[in-house]
């Protein structure tokens, strides 16, 4: 099987060198020097690995990683950086990167061995022996834990905003609860009980997003086998949530502006004009003012969306809510058992800075309850990023401290713990860790843990 690789480096010569070397080994490779072009190629699908530089003008590698995981969660992402550090590695791995390479990167000595480890298990992976996991069915909602002053200020005016019928623009970092707040606004509005549709504008190409929003007629584009209503038509009388609205292309912004101004739109491939009555709740983690200034986002559309702006603070600025959120998620994922955290584990959770906000906290609690004993969750049961932050803080407080775990040691413990909890079932272990089965196999091979994993699967290692 030919594996498809994307190379993204703002130095075109570097991308070309890596491309040519990998192509000689039979890989299907495309090289880009602009992040937007690479992400567009990713949206087309079928990409196994994205190799991206960390420092690039306009959009850095961590932002590329975030968007790539939103567009194509199964695509593995490898970062290249000349500025390697434990913090860089922790941040990249926490955001879902497969690994990182230190520049200058050699295709022969660095990238090819990494890809060989990654793809080593593809041909003979015994996936038929393991029961496939159904997609997660639990809600991503963090509940209504909003006791901090910042959130209380929002809640105090929420009913008035909900009943107004005006367009709402929710601002805030990823994972701060924008979708939850949108749901709450809808439930308290005069349109409650009427159609409520959500769409992620950053997850689709321009053509597909236009078809999803406005509908299309048969033959309008490849794959349009029949007429289809769009979300504006389906949500008539109700509410449409436009998540990641900052990702909408300039051409599509014009069409979006028209429907917001007049309620009129056309299906893709159709000349007839249709009408709708839809309330818009938009959300973004991008700085739309800067995008307006640079010409990436239309000023008139910005004003149409920004009638009622709400800024959700990051979790690090509402630390009063963290402990109650921990308790909330512990009840959700505890399976009816009252979960207890040791003092050290709770302190590690409270001290962590949560760059992924509420979503990261939710994943951390689920992770801990799966891998640990609910009657006494230990620091070792927490995700690697939380453990690493605790170790780093301890070293800063006591420079002479010894025995601090490396990021590699923490990763190894997490990998083996997940395998022990699932009796060696790699599909389930990968699910518990929030990574793909292929990534799990790669990390086991990278750290020389294949034999240990086999012994766990054979029942030769006690849990």
XYZ file of C-alpha atoms in Angstrom:
463
model
C 0.000 0.000 0.000
C 1.332 3.445 -0.950
C 1.271 5.849 1.970
C 0.494 9.508 1.293
C 2.665 12.130 2.982
C 2.386 15.937 3.074
C 5.503 18.028 3.795
C 5.038 21.614 5.017
C 8.096 23.837 5.368
C 8.371 27.546 4.622
C 11.790 26.800 3.100
C 10.787 25.246 -0.257
C 14.197 23.633 -0.798
C 13.898 21.664 2.444
C 10.444 20.413 1.506
C 11.613 19.415 -1.964
C 14.644 17.503 -0.619
C 12.480 15.498 1.790
C 9.880 14.914 -0.925
C 12.387 13.515 -3.419
C 14.035 11.263 -0.867
C 10.720 9.800 0.339
C 9.443 9.328 -3.220
C 12.488 7.160 -3.959
C 11.209 4.807 -1.257
C 7.760 4.607 -2.861
C 5.851 7.158 -0.779
C 3.295 9.423 -2.456
C 4.528 12.865 -1.330
C 3.416 16.466 -1.854
C 5.424 19.434 -0.513
C 4.033 22.857 0.399
C 5.558 26.072 1.737
C 2.267 27.729 2.759
C 0.175 26.328 5.656
C -3.180 27.210 4.052
C -2.336 25.220 0.911
C -1.235 22.195 2.928
C -4.445 22.286 4.989
C -6.526 22.537 1.802
C -4.751 19.418 0.507
C -5.504 17.712 3.827
C -9.216 18.475 3.445
C -9.261 16.422 0.238
C -8.675 13.337 2.394
C -6.541 10.241 2.157
C -3.421 11.672 3.842
C -1.562 9.350 6.218
C 1.037 11.757 7.624
C 1.593 15.517 7.713
C 5.187 16.581 8.425
C 5.250 20.276 9.362
C 7.819 22.823 10.433
C 7.206 24.462 13.815
C 8.179 28.068 13.136
C 6.612 29.561 10.022
C 5.324 33.056 9.220
C 1.580 33.533 9.501
C 0.743 30.212 11.143
C 3.046 28.149 13.357
C 3.255 24.379 13.433
C 1.176 24.014 16.606
C -1.713 25.879 14.972
C -1.291 23.716 11.854
C -1.415 20.672 14.146
C -4.629 21.896 15.799
C -6.343 22.508 12.483
C -5.068 19.272 10.981
C -6.524 17.256 13.856
C -9.844 19.045 13.392
C -9.893 18.417 9.631
C -8.522 14.844 9.582
C -8.226 13.292 13.073
C -6.750 10.051 11.691
C -3.857 11.820 9.955
C -0.656 11.599 11.970
C 1.299 14.846 12.427
C 5.074 15.089 12.871
C 6.658 18.412 13.850
C 10.122 19.559 12.771
C 11.841 22.163 14.910
C 15.236 23.717 15.413
C 14.105 24.853 18.873
C 13.578 21.527 20.627
C 12.886 21.454 24.367
C 10.890 19.401 26.826
C 8.231 22.102 26.744
C 8.057 21.973 22.945
C 7.715 18.203 23.027
C 5.098 18.274 25.765
C 3.006 20.864 23.941
C 3.218 19.014 20.623
C 2.385 15.605 22.086
C -0.425 17.025 24.214
C -2.022 18.454 21.081
C -1.910 15.086 19.340
C 1.397 15.067 17.445
C 2.864 11.657 16.694
C 6.430 12.839 17.356
C 8.836 15.675 16.697
C 12.186 15.836 14.889
C 15.035 18.234 15.572
C 16.322 20.219 12.595
C 18.289 19.801 10.453
C 16.150 16.779 9.562
C 17.716 13.971 7.568
C 15.298 11.926 5.513
C 17.561 8.863 5.732
C 18.470 9.035 9.409
C 15.417 10.710 10.948
C 12.222 10.719 8.906
C 12.412 7.361 7.127
C 13.089 5.326 10.298
C 10.214 7.129 12.009
C 7.826 6.355 9.138
C 9.036 2.748 9.052
C 8.145 2.340 12.736
C 4.791 4.004 12.159
C 3.752 1.832 9.221
C 5.400 -1.382 10.438
C 2.174 -2.841 11.782
C -0.171 -1.836 8.939
C 0.094 -4.927 6.784
C -0.457 -7.507 9.492
C -2.268 -5.621 12.256
C -4.674 -8.167 13.773
C -7.558 -5.730 14.036
C -10.068 -8.484 13.257
C -9.179 -10.101 16.574
C -10.280 -7.083 18.539
C -13.802 -5.772 18.953
C -14.012 -2.355 17.268
C -14.963 0.433 19.601
C -18.121 2.375 18.816
C -17.648 6.122 18.482
C -17.934 7.940 21.806
C -21.537 8.754 22.637
C -21.044 10.947 25.677
C -21.634 14.644 25.311
C -18.696 17.022 25.240
C -20.696 19.372 27.441
C -18.889 20.442 30.612
C -22.240 21.055 32.312
C -23.118 24.377 33.838
C -20.285 24.824 36.323
C -20.065 28.590 36.109
C -19.387 29.912 39.600
C -16.413 32.153 38.844
C -17.061 35.932 38.647
C -16.216 35.951 34.924
C -18.822 33.301 34.143
C -21.384 34.749 36.545
C -21.151 38.017 34.625
C -22.047 36.176 31.416
C -24.870 34.235 33.047
C -26.413 37.417 34.472
C -27.255 38.702 30.991
C -27.772 35.378 29.207
C -31.585 35.273 29.379
C -31.876 38.737 27.885
C -29.452 37.792 25.100
C -31.273 34.523 24.422
C -34.699 36.165 24.089
C -33.446 39.018 21.898
C -33.173 36.987 18.714
C -30.037 38.937 17.726
C -26.970 37.305 16.190
C -24.459 36.208 18.830
C -20.705 35.870 18.378
C -19.021 33.597 20.928
C -15.295 34.237 21.326
C -12.732 32.230 23.241
C -9.968 29.665 23.033
C -10.671 26.096 21.940
C -12.321 24.063 24.665
C -13.747 26.971 26.685
C -17.360 25.830 26.253
C -18.599 27.918 23.337
C -20.834 25.139 22.032
C -22.300 24.560 25.496
C -23.158 28.247 25.786
C -24.692 28.208 22.299
C -26.898 25.296 23.375
C -27.951 27.226 26.472
C -28.810 30.340 24.453
C -30.906 28.256 22.065
C -32.734 26.472 24.902
C -33.717 29.792 26.523
C -34.659 31.597 23.318
C -38.074 32.069 21.741
C -36.908 29.543 19.102
C -36.464 26.733 21.619
C -38.030 23.556 20.300
C -37.544 24.674 16.703
C -34.786 23.411 14.394
C -31.287 23.830 15.816
C -28.424 22.854 13.523
C -24.676 23.082 14.113
C -21.890 23.017 11.542
C -18.112 23.220 11.859
C -17.010 25.636 9.146
C -13.356 24.642 9.461
C -13.900 20.955 8.753
C -15.099 21.234 5.133
C -13.755 22.526 1.844
C -15.308 25.679 0.415
C -17.469 23.752 -2.071
C -18.736 21.248 0.492
C -19.397 23.944 3.085
C -21.421 25.957 0.555
C -23.448 22.854 -0.292
C -24.016 22.077 3.396
C -25.134 25.621 4.194
C -27.213 26.461 1.129
C -28.020 23.061 -0.386
C -27.388 21.987 -3.970
C -29.128 20.687 -7.068
C -28.369 17.461 -8.854
C -25.187 17.667 -10.901
C -23.953 20.893 -9.269
C -20.599 19.226 -8.557
C -19.042 15.765 -8.540
C -21.013 13.565 -6.166
C -24.181 15.683 -6.197
C -26.447 12.824 -7.229
C -29.721 14.478 -6.193
C -31.216 17.773 -5.037
C -30.533 18.439 -1.374
C -31.691 21.077 1.103
C -29.013 22.981 3.006
C -28.824 23.928 6.670
C -30.350 27.368 6.174
C -33.395 25.730 4.617
C -33.590 22.993 7.255
C -33.179 25.468 10.117
C -35.885 27.846 8.845
C -37.649 29.296 11.901
C -34.889 28.067 14.194
C -31.204 28.568 14.889
C -27.999 27.776 13.039
C -24.686 27.589 14.896
C -21.630 28.362 12.772
C -18.629 26.971 14.657
C -15.144 28.149 13.603
C -16.719 30.897 11.497
C -13.278 32.481 11.084
C -12.361 29.647 8.695
C -15.011 30.607 6.086
C -13.395 31.527 2.756
C -13.733 35.090 1.361
C -15.927 33.876 -1.528
C -18.304 32.126 0.850
C -18.338 35.127 3.193
C -20.134 37.078 0.461
C -22.926 34.499 0.295
C -23.134 34.310 4.051
C -23.436 38.089 4.293
C -26.316 38.084 1.812
C -28.391 35.602 3.771
C -27.733 37.476 7.020
C -28.768 40.790 5.467
C -31.838 39.716 3.527
C -32.592 36.110 4.405
C -32.057 35.228 0.733
C -29.805 32.536 -0.687
C -29.441 30.170 -3.624
C -28.680 26.490 -3.675
C -25.367 25.600 -5.309
C -26.022 25.182 -9.030
C -29.444 26.847 -8.904
C -30.519 30.332 -10.065
C -33.774 30.530 -8.084
C -33.658 32.620 -4.899
C -34.993 31.134 -1.664
C -35.896 32.791 1.644
C -35.346 31.728 5.235
C -35.706 33.032 8.785
C -32.743 31.770 10.796
C -31.023 33.076 13.915
C -27.226 32.844 13.826
C -24.976 31.921 16.729
C -21.367 32.008 15.532
C -18.241 30.900 17.378
C -14.538 31.361 16.791
C -11.197 31.154 18.559
C -9.544 33.465 16.040
C -8.967 37.221 16.265
C -11.532 38.471 13.753
C -10.472 42.088 14.205
C -6.974 41.235 12.977
C -8.482 39.231 10.114
C -10.617 42.211 9.127
C -7.534 44.427 9.234
C -5.597 42.010 7.001
C -8.490 41.567 4.564
C -9.080 37.887 5.410
C -12.537 38.549 6.858
C -15.171 40.965 5.546
C -15.830 43.914 7.842
C -19.553 44.029 6.986
C -19.937 40.328 7.803
C -18.056 40.834 11.063
C -20.532 43.538 12.120
C -23.508 41.331 11.159
C -22.208 38.493 13.332
C -20.916 40.618 16.201
C -24.262 42.135 17.252
C -23.976 40.535 20.707
C -20.388 39.483 21.475
C -19.660 37.111 24.366
C -16.070 36.337 25.337
C -15.559 33.107 27.274
C -12.492 33.264 29.523
C -9.910 30.464 29.389
C -9.960 28.008 32.279
C -6.740 29.465 33.700
C -8.660 32.728 34.287
C -11.571 31.017 36.059
C -9.650 28.769 38.408
C -12.499 28.907 40.930
C -14.402 26.514 38.641
C -11.690 23.873 38.235
C -12.364 21.798 41.357
C -16.121 21.748 40.707
C -15.492 20.734 37.095
C -13.262 17.911 38.319
C -16.073 16.698 40.568
C -18.580 17.034 37.719
C -16.519 14.933 35.315
C -15.616 12.424 38.025
C -19.334 11.767 38.524
C -19.868 11.487 34.773
C -17.096 8.966 34.165
C -17.041 7.236 37.533
C -19.571 4.580 36.543
C -21.587 5.123 39.697
C -18.498 4.914 41.933
C -17.522 7.972 43.950
C -14.067 8.903 42.700
C -11.461 10.202 45.111
C -8.217 11.958 44.235
C -5.138 11.909 46.435
C -4.016 15.327 47.658
C -1.031 15.246 45.298
C -3.204 14.339 42.295
C -5.762 17.039 43.067
C -3.012 19.630 43.537
C -1.461 18.618 40.203
C -4.823 19.143 38.489
C -5.432 22.483 40.195
C -1.924 23.788 39.455
C -1.891 22.814 35.769
C -2.479 25.668 33.298
C -4.959 23.781 31.006
C -4.080 25.138 27.536
C -6.830 22.909 26.129
C -9.287 24.382 28.652
C -12.420 22.492 29.759
C -12.162 19.928 26.973
C -8.650 18.984 28.094
C -9.765 18.803 31.731
C -12.635 16.491 30.801
C -10.287 14.198 28.887
C -7.841 14.213 31.804
C -10.474 13.098 34.319
C -11.778 10.347 32.011
C -8.173 9.232 31.434
C -7.469 9.115 35.181
C -10.628 7.161 36.022
C -9.942 4.588 33.319
C -6.301 4.013 34.186
C -6.469 4.486 37.951
C -8.369 3.090 40.917
C -11.401 5.375 41.487
C -11.008 4.955 45.245
C -7.644 6.715 45.110
C -6.524 8.424 41.891
C -2.751 8.978 41.923
C -0.567 11.502 40.120
C 0.692 8.581 38.016
C -2.858 8.055 36.714
C -3.044 11.565 35.253
C -2.149 12.418 31.640
C 1.532 12.860 30.779
C 1.162 16.613 30.250
C -0.139 17.126 33.825
C 2.574 14.926 35.296
C 5.277 16.719 33.330
C 4.051 20.137 34.508
C 4.105 18.923 38.115
C 7.656 17.599 37.759
C 8.813 20.816 36.115
C 7.247 22.900 38.901
C 8.916 20.722 41.537
C 12.307 21.118 39.859
C 11.863 24.888 39.674
C 10.986 25.000 43.370
C 13.881 22.716 44.306
C 16.681 22.738 41.736
C 18.536 20.016 43.624
C 15.619 17.610 43.370
C 16.459 14.246 41.855
C 14.399 11.435 40.402
C 12.114 13.637 38.316
C 10.515 11.630 35.526
C 11.359 12.469 31.947
C 8.637 12.906 29.372
C 9.702 9.558 27.901
C 9.335 7.787 31.270
C 5.851 9.217 31.746
C 4.837 8.148 28.240
C 6.083 4.615 28.866
C 4.116 4.340 32.107
C 0.949 5.575 30.421
C 1.317 3.176 27.505
C 1.851 0.125 29.706
C -0.882 1.137 32.143
C -3.413 1.455 29.312
C -2.427 -1.963 27.953
C -2.722 -3.538 31.397
C -6.160 -1.995 31.914
C -7.356 -3.481 28.597
C -5.601 -6.864 28.924
C -3.354 -6.004 26.004
C -6.137 -5.008 23.612
C -4.408 -2.336 21.524
C -7.545 -0.857 19.974
C -9.060 -0.249 23.402
C -5.772 0.940 24.888
C -5.396 3.492 22.098
C -8.963 4.681 22.732
C -8.234 5.161 26.437
C -5.140 7.205 25.616
C -6.955 9.313 23.021
C -4.633 8.268 20.196
C -4.963 6.099 17.097
C -4.061 2.400 17.115
C -1.299 3.168 14.625
C 0.166 5.802 16.979
C 0.088 3.323 19.858
C 2.008 0.798 17.765
C 4.516 3.459 16.779
C 5.192 4.457 20.383
C 5.567 0.843 21.514
C 8.150 0.266 18.787
C 9.887 3.596 19.500
C 10.377 2.763 23.180
C 11.100 -0.954 22.684
C 7.939 -2.036 24.490
C 6.624 -4.527 21.914
C 7.705 -7.582 23.935
C 6.251 -6.136 27.126
C 2.972 -5.439 25.305
C 2.912 -9.011 24.014
C 3.422 -10.375 27.538
C 0.549 -8.246 28.824
C -1.698 -9.523 26.017
C -0.684 -13.109 26.888
C -1.592 -12.543 30.528
C 1.985 -12.926 31.779
C 2.067 -9.558 33.537
C -0.150 -8.745 36.490
C -2.211 -5.585 36.121
